Short mmCIF file of C-alpha atoms in Angstrom, two decimals:
data_model
loop_
_atom_site.label_atom_id
_atom_site.label_comp_id
_atom_site.label_asym_id
_atom_site.label_seq_id
_atom_site.Cartn_x
_atom_site.Cartn_y
_atom_site.Cartn_z
CA VAL A 401 0.01 -0.14 -0.01
CA THR A 402 1.51 3.26 -0.85
CA LEU A 403 0.18 6.25 0.82
CA PHE A 404 0.97 9.94 -0.80
CA HIS A 405 0.78 13.07 1.47
CA PHE A 406 0.30 16.26 -0.29
CA GLU A 407 0.11 19.76 1.51
CA ASP A 408 0.64 23.52 0.88
CA GLU A 409 3.87 25.13 1.48
CA PRO A 410 3.02 29.13 2.46
CA ARG A 411 4.93 30.93 0.48
CA SER A 412 8.63 32.56 2.61
CA GLY A 413 7.99 35.97 4.17
CA VAL A 414 4.08 35.84 4.41
CA CYS A 415 3.60 35.60 8.01
CA GLU A 416 5.76 38.97 8.41
CA VAL A 417 3.72 40.64 5.33
CA ILE A 418 0.52 39.67 7.45
CA SER A 419 2.25 41.28 10.28
CA THR A 420 2.69 44.73 8.82
CA LEU A 421 -0.57 45.01 7.09
CA ARG A 422 -2.21 43.89 10.41
CA GLU A 423 -0.25 45.96 12.79
CA LYS A 424 1.11 49.08 10.74
CA ALA A 425 -1.42 49.27 8.40
CA LYS A 426 -4.14 48.36 10.50
CA LEU A 427 -6.30 46.42 8.14
CA ARG A 428 -8.54 43.26 9.00
CA ILE A 429 -7.20 40.14 7.43
CA MET A 430 -8.99 37.31 6.71
CA MET A 431 -8.20 34.05 4.12
CA LEU A 432 -10.98 33.12 1.81
CA THR A 433 -10.02 29.32 0.41
CA GLY A 434 -11.97 26.68 -1.20
CA ASP A 435 -9.91 24.19 0.73
CA HIS A 436 -11.55 21.85 3.77
CA GLU A 437 -11.21 23.24 7.48
CA SER A 438 -8.23 21.15 8.30
CA SER A 439 -5.82 22.27 5.45
CA ALA A 440 -7.34 25.60 5.58
CA GLN A 441 -6.75 26.07 9.17
CA ARG A 442 -3.38 24.75 9.19
CA VAL A 443 -2.41 26.98 6.74
CA ALA A 444 -3.85 29.83 8.19
CA LYS A 445 -1.96 29.28 11.71
CA ALA A 446 1.01 28.92 9.71
CA VAL A 447 0.86 32.27 8.03
CA CYS A 448 -0.55 34.29 11.21
CA ILE A 449 -3.92 34.35 9.99
CA GLU A 450 -6.87 34.43 12.79
CA GLU A 451 -9.86 35.11 10.23
CA VAL A 452 -10.39 32.11 7.83
CA HIS A 453 -13.34 31.12 5.42
CA PHE A 454 -13.27 27.85 3.89
CA SER A 455 -14.88 25.28 1.44
CA LEU A 456 -15.86 28.09 -0.93
CA LYS A 457 -16.81 28.09 -4.27
CA PRO A 458 -16.01 31.32 -6.53
CA GLU A 459 -19.23 32.91 -6.45
CA ASP A 460 -19.34 32.44 -2.35
CA LYS A 461 -15.94 34.34 -2.43
CA LEU A 462 -17.55 36.73 -5.12
CA ASN A 463 -20.23 37.12 -2.02
CA LYS A 464 -18.06 37.50 0.95
CA VAL A 465 -16.08 39.91 -0.78
CA LYS A 466 -19.13 41.76 -1.07
CA ALA A 467 -20.46 41.67 2.09
CA VAL A 468 -17.56 42.76 3.89
CA SER A 469 -16.92 45.93 1.55
CA ARG A 470 -20.77 46.62 2.34
CA GLU A 471 -19.52 46.03 6.12
CA GLY A 472 -16.73 48.07 6.14
CA GLY A 473 -18.17 50.77 4.30
CA GLY A 474 -14.73 51.55 2.18
CA GLY A 475 -12.22 49.74 -0.07
CA LEU A 476 -11.22 46.15 0.12
CA ILE A 477 -8.29 44.57 -1.26
CA MET A 478 -8.40 41.16 -2.48
CA VAL A 479 -5.24 39.07 -3.17
CA GLY A 480 -5.21 36.15 -5.58
CA ASP A 481 -3.71 34.13 -8.11
CA GLY A 482 -6.06 31.27 -8.96
CA ILE A 483 -9.23 31.05 -11.67
CA ASN A 484 -11.30 30.86 -8.85
CA ASP A 485 -10.58 34.19 -7.06
CA ALA A 486 -10.99 35.82 -10.67
CA PRO A 487 -14.66 36.72 -9.64
CA ALA A 488 -13.94 38.11 -6.24
CA LEU A 489 -10.59 40.10 -7.70
CA ALA A 490 -13.36 41.86 -10.25
CA ALA A 491 -15.68 42.86 -7.43
CA ALA A 492 -13.03 44.17 -4.61
CA THR A 493 -11.82 48.08 -4.85
CA VAL A 494 -8.40 46.82 -5.52
CA GLY A 495 -7.55 43.38 -6.93
CA MET A 496 -3.79 42.68 -6.99
CA VAL A 497 -2.03 38.99 -8.00
CA LEU A 498 1.70 37.81 -8.36
CA ALA A 499 1.78 37.97 -12.06
CA GLN A 500 4.30 35.41 -12.70
CA ARG A 501 2.33 32.34 -11.33
CA ALA A 502 -1.35 33.68 -11.61
CA SER A 503 -4.12 32.46 -13.87
CA ALA A 504 -4.72 34.41 -17.16
CA THR A 505 -8.08 34.95 -16.08
CA ALA A 506 -7.05 36.65 -12.65
CA VAL A 507 -4.09 38.76 -14.79
CA ALA A 508 -7.19 39.82 -17.00
CA VAL A 509 -9.49 40.64 -14.04
CA ALA A 510 -6.91 42.39 -11.34
CA ASP A 511 -6.06 46.51 -10.78
CA VAL A 512 -2.71 45.36 -9.69
CA LEU A 513 0.07 43.30 -11.17
CA LEU A 514 3.15 42.47 -9.12
CA LEU A 515 5.24 41.27 -11.39
CA GLN A 516 7.94 39.79 -8.77
CA ASP A 517 6.96 36.51 -7.35
CA ASN A 518 7.31 38.24 -4.05
CA ILE A 519 4.56 38.78 -1.21
CA CYS A 520 6.11 41.54 -0.16
CA GLY A 521 5.51 43.77 -2.86
CA VAL A 522 1.63 44.00 -1.25
CA PRO A 523 2.32 46.15 1.74
CA PHE A 524 4.40 47.89 -0.43
CA CYS A 525 2.05 49.11 -2.71
CA ILE A 526 -0.35 49.82 -0.10
CA ALA A 527 2.21 52.38 1.81
CA LYS A 528 3.06 53.68 -2.10
CA ALA A 529 -0.55 54.62 -2.46
CA ARG A 530 -1.00 56.10 0.91
CA GLN A 531 1.89 58.22 0.43
CA THR A 532 1.10 59.24 -2.49
CA THR A 533 -2.57 60.14 -1.49
CA SER A 534 -0.95 62.24 1.64
CA LEU A 535 1.61 64.08 -0.94
CA VAL A 536 -1.61 65.29 -3.33
CA LYS A 537 -3.55 66.61 -0.12
CA GLN A 538 -0.18 68.22 1.13
CA SER A 539 0.34 69.56 -1.90
CA VAL A 540 -3.21 71.09 -2.59
CA ALA A 541 -2.79 72.54 0.93
CA LEU A 542 0.20 74.14 0.05
CA ALA A 543 -0.59 75.68 -2.72
CA LEU A 544 -3.87 77.13 -1.62
CA THR A 545 -2.40 78.75 1.20
CA CYS A 546 0.12 80.25 -0.88
CA ILE A 547 -2.31 81.69 -2.92
CA VAL A 548 -4.23 82.91 -0.48
CA PHE A 549 -1.41 84.54 1.60
CA ALA A 550 -0.31 86.28 -1.48
CA ALA A 551 -3.42 87.41 -3.50
CA LEU A 552 -5.29 88.45 -0.27
CA PRO A 553 -2.87 91.09 0.89
CA SER A 554 -2.22 92.22 -2.85
CA VAL A 555 -6.15 92.90 -3.25
CA LEU A 556 -5.97 94.74 -0.15
CA GLY A 557 -3.13 96.80 -1.05
CA PHE A 558 -0.88 95.75 1.15
CA LEU A 559 1.59 93.93 -1.40
CA PRO A 560 2.84 95.28 -4.56
CA LEU A 561 2.10 93.01 -7.85
CA TRP A 562 5.72 91.86 -8.12
CA LEU A 563 5.76 90.47 -4.71
CA THR A 564 2.59 88.54 -4.94
CA VAL A 565 3.32 86.75 -8.40
CA LEU A 566 6.86 86.05 -6.53
CA LEU A 567 5.13 84.50 -3.37
CA HIS A 568 2.75 82.87 -6.13
CA GLU A 569 5.82 81.23 -7.83
CA GLY A 570 7.49 80.48 -4.96
CA GLY A 571 4.20 78.49 -3.57
CA THR A 572 4.30 76.69 -7.11
CA LEU A 573 8.14 75.69 -6.38
CA LEU A 574 7.19 74.53 -2.75
CA VAL A 575 4.84 72.09 -4.24
CA CYS A 576 7.25 70.96 -6.70
CA LEU A 577 9.52 69.66 -4.04
CA ASN A 578 7.19 68.04 -1.72
CA SER A 579 6.19 66.07 -4.83
CA ILE A 580 10.09 64.89 -5.01
CA ARG A 581 8.93 63.04 -1.90
CA ALA A 582 7.16 60.51 -3.53
CA LEU A 583 10.56 58.74 -4.38
CA ASN A 584 11.26 58.05 -0.85
CA THR A 585 10.80 54.66 0.55
CA PRO A 586 6.72 54.96 1.97
CA THR A 587 6.08 54.92 5.29
CA TRP A 588 3.29 54.16 7.44
CA SER A 589 2.57 57.48 9.57
CA LEU A 590 3.93 60.80 10.06
CA VAL A 591 6.03 60.09 12.91
CA ASP A 592 7.74 57.44 10.36
CA ASP A 593 8.34 60.38 8.22
CA ILE A 594 10.05 62.60 10.51
CA ARG A 595 12.13 59.75 12.07
CA LYS A 596 13.47 59.35 8.73
CA LEU A 597 14.20 63.04 7.77
CA VAL A 598 16.13 63.01 11.03
CA ASP A 599 18.07 60.37 10.01
CA SER A 600 19.10 61.65 6.78
CA LEU A 601 19.74 64.86 8.12
CA ARG A 602 22.44 62.83 10.87
CA ASN A 603 23.79 61.00 7.40
CA TYR A 604 23.81 64.53 5.88
CA PHE A 605 25.30 66.55 8.47
CA PRO A 606 27.24 63.72 10.40
CA SER A 607 30.02 66.45 12.31
CA LYS A 608 26.72 68.31 13.58
CA PHE A 609 25.26 65.23 15.53
CA ASN A 610 27.73 63.12 16.45
CA SER A 611 30.82 65.09 17.42
CA SER A 612 31.06 65.78 21.29
CA PRO A 613 33.39 68.35 23.18
CA SER A 614 35.31 64.68 24.55
CA SER A 615 36.13 63.75 21.16
CA TYR A 616 38.12 66.58 20.36
CA THR A 617 41.73 66.16 21.27
CA ALA A 618 44.36 69.27 22.01
CA ASN A 619 47.86 68.93 20.30
CA THR A 620 50.39 71.12 22.37
CA ALA A 621 53.84 71.95 21.10
CA PRO A 622 56.80 72.01 23.35
CA LEU A 623 58.37 75.38 24.12
#
């Protein structure tokens, strides 16, 4: 008698990705699978997922995605790669697939294709999307502030026209400089942004932050 035993092995780094999405991104994580209960629970435990829905057909996944989206009242991200995931991927606010292993149907309906076979791209995309949204809001607020502070005093006669134009163009320059921050690696909060800025300043001006009076030595020459 020959017995064959097959089981699914989670991708490397999945547990860290789930932890990042739960703790830093503050997202509700759940697993939707067509596997039976014992297999689903084993995989969920291995990747640190607490909410599991098993024995689901494609239409069950679709209905679950719609129900969760209605409950949350906001966006929903679906990550999958199989043919059975295609309806749920299409119904989600954002459907993400790892393109190298995904089925053609899943790739066709997905909104985001991760070209590298690395699940770590999921939190990066979410963080980058949040960073971009934050930068857009900051840039709009900065531009409106500069326009108000430049135009209002000019209309009231407190500023000459040339200075008003200079302030307006200066605001445009500030917006452009702020937009360059999109090239930086995204972070999850304003505190992380400030900490990263401080670290950058320390690296740029090492002598200003790392030097101390005790590090200086005095060289004396004999008389």
